[in-house]
Short mmCIF file of C-alpha atoms and ligand atoms in Angstrom, two decimals:
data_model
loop_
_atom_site.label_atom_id
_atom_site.label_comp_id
_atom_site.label_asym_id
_atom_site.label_seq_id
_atom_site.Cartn_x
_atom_site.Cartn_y
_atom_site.Cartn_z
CA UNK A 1166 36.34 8.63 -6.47
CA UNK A 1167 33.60 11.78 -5.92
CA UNK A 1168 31.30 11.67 -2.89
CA UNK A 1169 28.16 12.10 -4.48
CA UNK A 1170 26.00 15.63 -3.37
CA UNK A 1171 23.17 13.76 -1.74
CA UNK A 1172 22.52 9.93 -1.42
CA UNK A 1173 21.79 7.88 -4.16
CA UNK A 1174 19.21 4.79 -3.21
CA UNK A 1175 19.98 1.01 -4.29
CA UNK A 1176 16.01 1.78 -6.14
CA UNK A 1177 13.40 4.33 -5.64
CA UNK A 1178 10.08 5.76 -7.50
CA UNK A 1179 9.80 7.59 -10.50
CA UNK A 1180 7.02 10.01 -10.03
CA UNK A 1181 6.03 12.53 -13.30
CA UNK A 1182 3.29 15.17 -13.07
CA UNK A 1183 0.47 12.89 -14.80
CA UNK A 1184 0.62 10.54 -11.94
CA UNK A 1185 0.53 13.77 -9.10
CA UNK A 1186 -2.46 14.92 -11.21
CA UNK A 1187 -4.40 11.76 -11.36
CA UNK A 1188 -4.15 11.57 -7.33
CA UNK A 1189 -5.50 15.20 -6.61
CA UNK A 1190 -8.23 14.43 -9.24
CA UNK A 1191 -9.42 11.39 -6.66
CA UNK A 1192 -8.94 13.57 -3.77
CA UNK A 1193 -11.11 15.90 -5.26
CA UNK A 1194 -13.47 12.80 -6.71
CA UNK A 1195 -16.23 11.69 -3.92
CA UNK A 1196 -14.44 7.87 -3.01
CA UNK A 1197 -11.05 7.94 -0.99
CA UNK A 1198 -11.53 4.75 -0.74
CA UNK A 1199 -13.91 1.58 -2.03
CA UNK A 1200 -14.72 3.59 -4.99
CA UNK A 1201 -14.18 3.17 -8.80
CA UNK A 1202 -10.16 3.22 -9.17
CA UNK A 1203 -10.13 0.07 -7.30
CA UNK A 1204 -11.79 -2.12 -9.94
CA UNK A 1205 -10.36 -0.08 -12.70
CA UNK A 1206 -6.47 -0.35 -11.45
CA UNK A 1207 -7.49 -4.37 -10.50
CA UNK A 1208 -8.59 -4.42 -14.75
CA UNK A 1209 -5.96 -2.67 -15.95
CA UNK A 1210 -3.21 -4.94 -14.42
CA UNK A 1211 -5.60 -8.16 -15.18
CA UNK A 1212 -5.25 -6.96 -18.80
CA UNK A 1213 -1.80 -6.30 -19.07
CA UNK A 1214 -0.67 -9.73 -18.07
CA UNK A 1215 -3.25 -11.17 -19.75
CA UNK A 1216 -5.51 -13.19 -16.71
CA UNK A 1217 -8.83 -13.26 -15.81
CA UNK A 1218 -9.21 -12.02 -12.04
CA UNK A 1219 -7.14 -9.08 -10.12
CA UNK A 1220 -7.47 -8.48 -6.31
CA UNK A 1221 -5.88 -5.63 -4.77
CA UNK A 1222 -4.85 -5.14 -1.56
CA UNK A 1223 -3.22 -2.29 0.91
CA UNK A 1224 0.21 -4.10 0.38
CA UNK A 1225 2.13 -7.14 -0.71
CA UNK A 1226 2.59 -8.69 2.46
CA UNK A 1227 -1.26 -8.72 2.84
CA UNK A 1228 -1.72 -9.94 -0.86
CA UNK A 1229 0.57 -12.80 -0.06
CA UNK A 1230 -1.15 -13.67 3.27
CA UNK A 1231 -4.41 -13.25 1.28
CA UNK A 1232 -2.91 -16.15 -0.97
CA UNK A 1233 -2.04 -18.40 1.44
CA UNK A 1234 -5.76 -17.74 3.13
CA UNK A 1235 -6.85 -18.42 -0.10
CA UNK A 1236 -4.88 -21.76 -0.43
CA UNK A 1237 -6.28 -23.15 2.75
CA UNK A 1238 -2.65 -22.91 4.32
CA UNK A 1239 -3.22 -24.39 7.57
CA UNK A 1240 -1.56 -25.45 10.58
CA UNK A 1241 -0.88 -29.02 9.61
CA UNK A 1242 0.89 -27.69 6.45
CA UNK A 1243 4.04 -27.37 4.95
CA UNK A 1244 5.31 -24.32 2.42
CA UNK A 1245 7.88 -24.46 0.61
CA UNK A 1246 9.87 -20.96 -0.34
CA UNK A 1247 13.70 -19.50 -0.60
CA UNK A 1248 15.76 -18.44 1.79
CA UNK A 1249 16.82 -15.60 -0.34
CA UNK A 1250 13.89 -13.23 0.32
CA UNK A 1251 12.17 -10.44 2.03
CA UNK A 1252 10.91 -12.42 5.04
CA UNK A 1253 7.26 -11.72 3.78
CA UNK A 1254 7.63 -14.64 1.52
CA UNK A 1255 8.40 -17.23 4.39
CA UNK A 1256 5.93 -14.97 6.94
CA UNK A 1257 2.65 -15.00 4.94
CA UNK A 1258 2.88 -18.78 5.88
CA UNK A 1259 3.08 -17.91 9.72
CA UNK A 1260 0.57 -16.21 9.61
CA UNK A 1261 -1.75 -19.07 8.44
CA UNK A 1262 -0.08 -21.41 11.71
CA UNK A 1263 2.09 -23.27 8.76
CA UNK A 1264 5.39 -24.71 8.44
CA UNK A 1265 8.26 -22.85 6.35
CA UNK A 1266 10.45 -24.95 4.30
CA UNK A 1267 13.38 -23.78 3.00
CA UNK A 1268 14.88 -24.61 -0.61
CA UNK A 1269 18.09 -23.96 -1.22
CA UNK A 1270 18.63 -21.95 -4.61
CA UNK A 1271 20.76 -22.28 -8.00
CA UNK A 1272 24.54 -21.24 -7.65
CA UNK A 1273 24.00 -19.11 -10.88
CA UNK A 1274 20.31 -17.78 -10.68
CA UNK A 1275 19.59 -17.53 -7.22
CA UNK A 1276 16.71 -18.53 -7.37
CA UNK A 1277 14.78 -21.08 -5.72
CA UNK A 1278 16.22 -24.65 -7.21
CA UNK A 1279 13.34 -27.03 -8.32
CA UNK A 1280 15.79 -30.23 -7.53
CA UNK A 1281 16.13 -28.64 -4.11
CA UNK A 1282 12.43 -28.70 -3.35
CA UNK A 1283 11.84 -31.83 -5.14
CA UNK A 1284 14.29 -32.72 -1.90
CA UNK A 1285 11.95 -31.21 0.29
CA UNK A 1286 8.56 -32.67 -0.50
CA UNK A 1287 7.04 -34.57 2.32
CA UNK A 1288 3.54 -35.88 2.85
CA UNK A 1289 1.98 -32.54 4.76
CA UNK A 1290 3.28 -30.26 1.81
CA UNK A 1291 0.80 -27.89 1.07
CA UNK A 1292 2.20 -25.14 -1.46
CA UNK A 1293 5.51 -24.08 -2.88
CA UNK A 1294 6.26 -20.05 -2.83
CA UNK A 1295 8.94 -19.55 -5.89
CA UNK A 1296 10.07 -16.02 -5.81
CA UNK A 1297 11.17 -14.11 -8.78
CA UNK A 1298 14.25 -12.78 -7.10
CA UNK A 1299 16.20 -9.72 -8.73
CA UNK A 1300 13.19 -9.90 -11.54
CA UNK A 1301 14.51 -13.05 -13.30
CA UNK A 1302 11.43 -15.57 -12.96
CA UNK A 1303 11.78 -18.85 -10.98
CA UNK A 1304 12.12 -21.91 -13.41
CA UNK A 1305 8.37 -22.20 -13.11
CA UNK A 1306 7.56 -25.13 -15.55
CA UNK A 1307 9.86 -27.36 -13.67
CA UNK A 1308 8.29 -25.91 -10.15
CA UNK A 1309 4.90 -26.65 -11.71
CA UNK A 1310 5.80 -30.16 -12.67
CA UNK A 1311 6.78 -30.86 -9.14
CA UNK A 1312 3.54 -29.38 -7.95
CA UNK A 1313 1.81 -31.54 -10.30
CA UNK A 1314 3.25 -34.30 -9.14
CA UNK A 1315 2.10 -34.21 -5.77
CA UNK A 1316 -0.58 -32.02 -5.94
CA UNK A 1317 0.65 -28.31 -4.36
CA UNK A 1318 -0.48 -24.77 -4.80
CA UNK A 1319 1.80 -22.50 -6.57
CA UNK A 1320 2.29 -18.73 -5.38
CA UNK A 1321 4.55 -17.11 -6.76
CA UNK A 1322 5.87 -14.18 -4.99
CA UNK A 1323 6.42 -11.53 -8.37
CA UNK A 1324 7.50 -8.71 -6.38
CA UNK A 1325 10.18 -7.93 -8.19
CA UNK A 1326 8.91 -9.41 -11.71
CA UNK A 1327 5.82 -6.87 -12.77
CA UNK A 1328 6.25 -7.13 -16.61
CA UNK A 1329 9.26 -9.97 -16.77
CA UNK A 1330 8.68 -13.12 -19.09
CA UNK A 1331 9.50 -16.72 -18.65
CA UNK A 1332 10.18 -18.20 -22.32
CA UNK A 1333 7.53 -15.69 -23.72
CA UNK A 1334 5.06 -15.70 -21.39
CA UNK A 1335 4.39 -13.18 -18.94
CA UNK A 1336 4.94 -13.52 -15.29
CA UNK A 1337 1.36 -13.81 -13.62
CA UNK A 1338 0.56 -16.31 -16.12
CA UNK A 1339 2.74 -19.08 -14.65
CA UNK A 1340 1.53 -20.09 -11.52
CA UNK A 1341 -2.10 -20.93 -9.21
CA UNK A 1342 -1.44 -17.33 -7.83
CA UNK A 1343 0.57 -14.26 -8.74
CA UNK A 1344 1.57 -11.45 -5.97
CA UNK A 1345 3.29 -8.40 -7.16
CA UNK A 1346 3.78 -5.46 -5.17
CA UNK A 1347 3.48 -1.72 -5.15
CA UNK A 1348 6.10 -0.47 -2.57
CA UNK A 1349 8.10 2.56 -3.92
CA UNK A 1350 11.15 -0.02 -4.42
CA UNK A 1351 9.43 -2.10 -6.88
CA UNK A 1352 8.77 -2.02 -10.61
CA UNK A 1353 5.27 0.59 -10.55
CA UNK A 1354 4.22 2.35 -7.20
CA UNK A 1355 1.16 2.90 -5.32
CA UNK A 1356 3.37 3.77 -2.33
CA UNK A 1357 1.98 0.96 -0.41
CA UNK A 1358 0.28 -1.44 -2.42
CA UNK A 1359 -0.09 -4.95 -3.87
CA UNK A 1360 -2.32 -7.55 -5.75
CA UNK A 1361 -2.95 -11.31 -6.59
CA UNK A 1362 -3.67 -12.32 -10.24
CA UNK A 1363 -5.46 -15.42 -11.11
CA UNK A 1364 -7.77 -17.05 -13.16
CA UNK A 1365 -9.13 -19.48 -10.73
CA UNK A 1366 -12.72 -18.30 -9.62
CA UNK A 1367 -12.22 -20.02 -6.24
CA UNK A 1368 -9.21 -17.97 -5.29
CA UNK A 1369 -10.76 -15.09 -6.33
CA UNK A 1370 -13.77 -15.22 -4.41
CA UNK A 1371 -11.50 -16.33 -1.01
CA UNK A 1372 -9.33 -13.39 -1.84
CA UNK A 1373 -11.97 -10.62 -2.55
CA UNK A 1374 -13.32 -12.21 0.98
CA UNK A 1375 -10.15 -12.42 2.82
CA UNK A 1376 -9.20 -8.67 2.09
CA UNK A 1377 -13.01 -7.14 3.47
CA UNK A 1378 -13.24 -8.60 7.08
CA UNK A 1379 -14.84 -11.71 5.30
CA UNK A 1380 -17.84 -10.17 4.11
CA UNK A 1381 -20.42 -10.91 1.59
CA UNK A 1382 -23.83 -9.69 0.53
CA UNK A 1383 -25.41 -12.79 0.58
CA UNK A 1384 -28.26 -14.50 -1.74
CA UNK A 1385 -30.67 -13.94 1.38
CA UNK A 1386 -29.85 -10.64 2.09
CA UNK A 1387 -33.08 -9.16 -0.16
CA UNK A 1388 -35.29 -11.65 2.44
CA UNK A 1389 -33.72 -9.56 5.38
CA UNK A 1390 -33.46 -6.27 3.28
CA UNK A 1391 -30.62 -4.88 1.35
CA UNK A 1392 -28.20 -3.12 4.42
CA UNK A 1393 -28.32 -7.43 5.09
CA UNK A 1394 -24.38 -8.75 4.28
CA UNK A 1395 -23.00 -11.71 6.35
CA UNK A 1396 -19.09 -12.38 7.44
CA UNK A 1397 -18.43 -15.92 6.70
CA UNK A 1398 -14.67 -16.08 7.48
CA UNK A 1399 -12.52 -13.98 9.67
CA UNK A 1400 -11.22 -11.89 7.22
CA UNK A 1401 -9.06 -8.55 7.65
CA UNK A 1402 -9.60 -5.12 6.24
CA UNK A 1403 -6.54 -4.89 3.53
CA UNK A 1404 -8.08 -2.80 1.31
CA UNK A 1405 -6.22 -0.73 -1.44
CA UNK A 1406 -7.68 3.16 -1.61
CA UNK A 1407 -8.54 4.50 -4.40
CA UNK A 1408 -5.76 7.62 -4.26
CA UNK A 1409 -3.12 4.60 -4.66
CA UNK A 1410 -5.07 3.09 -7.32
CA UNK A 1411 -5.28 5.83 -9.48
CA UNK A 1412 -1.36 6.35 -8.65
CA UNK A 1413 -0.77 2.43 -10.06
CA UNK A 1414 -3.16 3.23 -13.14
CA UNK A 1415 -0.91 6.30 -14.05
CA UNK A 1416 2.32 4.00 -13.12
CA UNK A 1417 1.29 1.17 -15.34
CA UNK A 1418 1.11 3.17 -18.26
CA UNK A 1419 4.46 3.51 -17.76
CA UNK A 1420 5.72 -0.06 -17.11
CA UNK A 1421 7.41 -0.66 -20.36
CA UNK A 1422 9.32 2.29 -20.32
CA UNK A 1423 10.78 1.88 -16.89
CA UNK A 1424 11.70 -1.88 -17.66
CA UNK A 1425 13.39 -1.15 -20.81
CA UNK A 1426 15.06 1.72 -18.64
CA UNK A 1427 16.52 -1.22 -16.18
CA UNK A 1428 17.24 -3.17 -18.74
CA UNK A 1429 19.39 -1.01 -20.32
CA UNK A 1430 21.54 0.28 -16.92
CA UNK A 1431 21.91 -3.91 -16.42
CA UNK A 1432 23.86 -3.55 -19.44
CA UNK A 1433 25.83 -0.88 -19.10
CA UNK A 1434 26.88 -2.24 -15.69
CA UNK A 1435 27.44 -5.99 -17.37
CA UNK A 1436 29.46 -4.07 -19.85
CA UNK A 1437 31.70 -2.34 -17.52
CA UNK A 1438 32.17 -4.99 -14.91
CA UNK A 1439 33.12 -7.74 -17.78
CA UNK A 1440 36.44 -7.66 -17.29
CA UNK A 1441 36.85 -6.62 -13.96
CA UNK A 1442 37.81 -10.60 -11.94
CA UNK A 1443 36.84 -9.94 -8.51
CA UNK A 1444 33.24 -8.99 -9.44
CA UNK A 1445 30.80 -11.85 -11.05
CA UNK A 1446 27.75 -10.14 -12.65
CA UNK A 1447 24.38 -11.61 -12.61
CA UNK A 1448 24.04 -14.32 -14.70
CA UNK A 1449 20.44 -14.75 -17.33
CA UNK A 1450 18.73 -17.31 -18.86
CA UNK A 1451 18.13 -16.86 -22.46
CA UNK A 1452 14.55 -17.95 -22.36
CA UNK A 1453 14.05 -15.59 -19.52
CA UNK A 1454 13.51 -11.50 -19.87
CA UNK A 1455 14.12 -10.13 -16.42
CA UNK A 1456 12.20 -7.16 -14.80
CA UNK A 1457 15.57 -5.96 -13.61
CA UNK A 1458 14.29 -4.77 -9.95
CA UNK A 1459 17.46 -5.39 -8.52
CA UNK A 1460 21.69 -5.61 -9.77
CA UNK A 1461 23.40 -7.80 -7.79
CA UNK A 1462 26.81 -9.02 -8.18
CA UNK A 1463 28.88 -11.11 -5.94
CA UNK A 1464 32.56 -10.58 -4.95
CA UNK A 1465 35.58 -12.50 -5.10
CA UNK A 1466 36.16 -14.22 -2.01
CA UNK A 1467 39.39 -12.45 -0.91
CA UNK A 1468 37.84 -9.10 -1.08
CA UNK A 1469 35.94 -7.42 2.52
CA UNK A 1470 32.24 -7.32 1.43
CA UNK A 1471 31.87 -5.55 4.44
CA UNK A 1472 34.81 -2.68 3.47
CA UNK A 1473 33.39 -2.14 0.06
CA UNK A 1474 29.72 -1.54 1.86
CA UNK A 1475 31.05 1.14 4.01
CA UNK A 1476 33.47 2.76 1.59
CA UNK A 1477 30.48 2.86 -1.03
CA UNK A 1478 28.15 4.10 1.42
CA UNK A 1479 30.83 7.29 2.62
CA UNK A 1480 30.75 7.90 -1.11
CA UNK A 1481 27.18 8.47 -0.66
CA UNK A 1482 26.14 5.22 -3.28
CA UNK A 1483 23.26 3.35 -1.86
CA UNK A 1484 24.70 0.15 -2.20
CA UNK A 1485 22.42 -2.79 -0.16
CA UNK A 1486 22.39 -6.34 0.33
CA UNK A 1487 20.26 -8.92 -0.50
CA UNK A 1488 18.85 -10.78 1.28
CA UNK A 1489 20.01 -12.23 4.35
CA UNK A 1490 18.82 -15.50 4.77
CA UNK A 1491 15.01 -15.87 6.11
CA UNK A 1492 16.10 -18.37 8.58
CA UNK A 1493 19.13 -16.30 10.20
CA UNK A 1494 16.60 -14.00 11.44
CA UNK A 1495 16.38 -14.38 15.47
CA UNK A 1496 12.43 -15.20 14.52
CA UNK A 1497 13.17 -17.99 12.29
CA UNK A 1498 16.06 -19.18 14.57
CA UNK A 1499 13.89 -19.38 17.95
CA UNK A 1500 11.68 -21.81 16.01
CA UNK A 1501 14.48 -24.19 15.75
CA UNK A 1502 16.04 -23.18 12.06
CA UNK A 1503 20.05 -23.89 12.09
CA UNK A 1504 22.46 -21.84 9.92
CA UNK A 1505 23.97 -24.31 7.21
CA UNK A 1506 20.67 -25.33 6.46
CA UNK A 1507 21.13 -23.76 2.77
CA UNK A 1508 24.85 -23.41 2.14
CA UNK A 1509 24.55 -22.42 -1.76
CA UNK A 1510 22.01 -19.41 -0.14
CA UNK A 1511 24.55 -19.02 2.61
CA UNK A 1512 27.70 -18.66 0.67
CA UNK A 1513 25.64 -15.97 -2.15
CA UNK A 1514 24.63 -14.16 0.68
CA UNK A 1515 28.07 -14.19 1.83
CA UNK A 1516 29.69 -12.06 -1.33
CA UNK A 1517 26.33 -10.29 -2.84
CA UNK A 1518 26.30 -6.36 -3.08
CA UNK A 1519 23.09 -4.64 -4.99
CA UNK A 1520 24.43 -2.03 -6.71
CA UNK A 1521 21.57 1.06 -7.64
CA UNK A 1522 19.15 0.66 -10.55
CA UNK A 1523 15.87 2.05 -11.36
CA UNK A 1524 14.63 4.29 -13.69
CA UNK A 1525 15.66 7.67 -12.99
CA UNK A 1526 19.43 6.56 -12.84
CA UNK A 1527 21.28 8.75 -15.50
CA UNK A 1528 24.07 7.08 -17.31
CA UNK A 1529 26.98 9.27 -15.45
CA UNK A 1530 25.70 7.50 -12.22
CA UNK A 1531 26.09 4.31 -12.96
CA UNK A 1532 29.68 5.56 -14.50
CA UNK A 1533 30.48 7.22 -11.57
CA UNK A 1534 29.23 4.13 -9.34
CA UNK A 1535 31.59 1.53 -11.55
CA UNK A 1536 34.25 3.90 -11.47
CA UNK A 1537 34.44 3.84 -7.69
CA UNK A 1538 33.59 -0.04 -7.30
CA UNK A 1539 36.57 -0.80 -9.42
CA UNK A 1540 39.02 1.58 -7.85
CA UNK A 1541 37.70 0.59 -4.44
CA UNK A 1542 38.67 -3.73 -5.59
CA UNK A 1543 41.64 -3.02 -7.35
C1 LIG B 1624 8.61 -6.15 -1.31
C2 LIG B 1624 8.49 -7.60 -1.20
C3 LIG B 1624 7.42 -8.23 -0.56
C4 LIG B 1624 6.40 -7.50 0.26
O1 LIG B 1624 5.74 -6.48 -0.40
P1 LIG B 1624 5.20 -5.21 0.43
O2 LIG B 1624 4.35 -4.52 -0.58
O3 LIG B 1624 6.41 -4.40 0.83
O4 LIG B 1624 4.45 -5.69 1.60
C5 LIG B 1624 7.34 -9.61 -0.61
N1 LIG B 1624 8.27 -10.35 -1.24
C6 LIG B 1624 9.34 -9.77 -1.84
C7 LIG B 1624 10.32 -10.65 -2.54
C8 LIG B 1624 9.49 -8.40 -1.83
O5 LIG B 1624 10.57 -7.85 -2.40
#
């Protein structure tokens, strides 16, 4: 086992001289902000998943409470979402004065489990959040079924799933409303950053809204003059600038590369860790093509999550976990949320370690990370 030279994060940006030129060119251009990279990035991502409308806003967590604006979320409503999340995925609910609901997810995916919301369904159910956790999409015809059934929004949260495919279509394409986001984590960067795809032209407009204090030029405003623009809901100002724009436009052109990149570290990890017992690797649908954001692999029950954590860490490997349940958070648990409430979520969380992958990883890392994982178990 070698301590690495300098710490090695669980995921991290890949940043090439193109994309530091196209940001100096907007500093140097006359918009910061509100100016043409906006609507270019918001095309160029509507394009490459193939939808009509993009709408891009200052981050993901702001994108997704733009969605549930959009949805009508209200306080007599219930949402339906994983535990196994970043808490923005239960919070952009909150925000609205709705109810969380928690699904409990699929032993083998972890993702959210459509029998398990089917369970869940009561008559103030409003929308159901799926989240594309690790990059492997949510089993979103059966979610949309269910939300056929009794009428309910679908958001999914594709944070993680830029570029992945469900049974050959791309995500962004599957549900009412798309978010994916730009943090420096996540599949393309804008540092901070995010967007909702969708083709509806009722979301759109309630999103474009919902991002610029709630502001419209109106059809009267040439009777009053044209500075004339009314605010017709209490919107927010979560505008993207235009420097991160033109930092996603560079990124996307990129996209495919860096997926096939995490693609292929996936399988040199699946490769090494196949015959290694204590360690189960992350199990994929065939009709699924994951976006790889994160490697996660659960240990055998007998062995100290909690030893291999901080022997990995001393080594310098950025091993993480996640997630911790939504509703252990002291938030979640002051509003009357009791532990055991998802056991399948509770006993994942229990034995999952992410292990490092993005695109920049060279292939002696991730031998040098196996190598100590396996002499640390054994
Ligand atoms: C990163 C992330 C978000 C929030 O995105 P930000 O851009 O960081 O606000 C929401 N949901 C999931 C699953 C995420 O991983």
């Amino acid at each position: 086992m070698k301590k690495l030279s300098s710490f090695l994060s669980y995921g991290r940006q890949t940043i090439s001289e193109e994309d530091i030129e196209e940001v100096i060119n907007t500093l140097r251009s006359p918009f910061l902000t509100q100016g043409p990279k906006i609507t270019e990035f918001e095309q160029a991502i509507a394009d490459y998943l193939g939808v009509k409308y993009a709408v891009a806003f200052c981050n993901g967590t702001a994108a997704l409470h733009g969605a549930c604006f959009a949805a009508g979320i209200g306080e007599s409503d219930e949402v339906i979402t994983t535990p196994i999340t970043f808490a923005a995925s239960a919070n952009c609910v909150r925000y609205m004065g709705g109810t969380v609901v928690f699904a409990d997810i699929h032993p083998e995916t972890y993702n959210i489990n459509p029998l398990e919301i089917e369970k869940k369904i009561t008559s103030k159910t409003k929308a159901i959040i799926p989240v594309d956790f690790t990059g492997q999409p949510a089993d979103m015809d059966a979610i949309n079924e269910i939300a056929q059934k009794h009428n309910l929004i679908v958001i999914e949260d594709g944070a993680h799933s830029l570029g992945a495919e469900y049974k050959g279509r791309k995500v962004g394409t599957l549900a009412d409303m798309t978010m994916f986001s730009f943090h420096p984590v996540k599949p393309i960067t804008t540092a901070e950053g995010g967007i909702i795809v969708t083709d509806n032209d009722e979301f759109y407009h309630k999103l474009q809204l919902f991002r610029s204090h709630g502001i419209q030029k109106t059809p009267y405003s040439n009777e009053q003059g044209d500075w004339y623009y009314e605010m017709i809901e209490l919107g927010f100002n979560y505008r993207m600038t235009d420097l991160q724009a033109a930092l996603g436009l560079s990124q996307l052109k990129k996209i495919d590369l860096f997926l096939e990149r995490r693609k292929e570290i996936a399988e040199i990890y699946n490769n090494l860790f196949k015959n290694v017992p204590e360690i189960i690797i992350p199990k994929q649908l065939k009709d699924t093509n994951s976006g790889w954001h994160l490697y996660m692999i659960q240990l055998d029950e007998k062995i100290s999550r909690k030893e291999i954590f901080k022997k990995m860490r001393e080594l310098n490997i950025g091993v993480h976990v996640h997630y911790i349940p939504v509703y252990w958070h002291p938030y979640y648990q002051n509003l009357g949320y009791k532990k055991g409430l998802c056991p399948i979520a509770e006993n994942y969380y229990k034995r999952a370690l992410t292990l490092p992958i993005h695109p920049s990883l060279t292939n002696d890392d991730i031998e040098g990370i196996v190598s100590s994982m396996t002499s640390l178990i054994s």
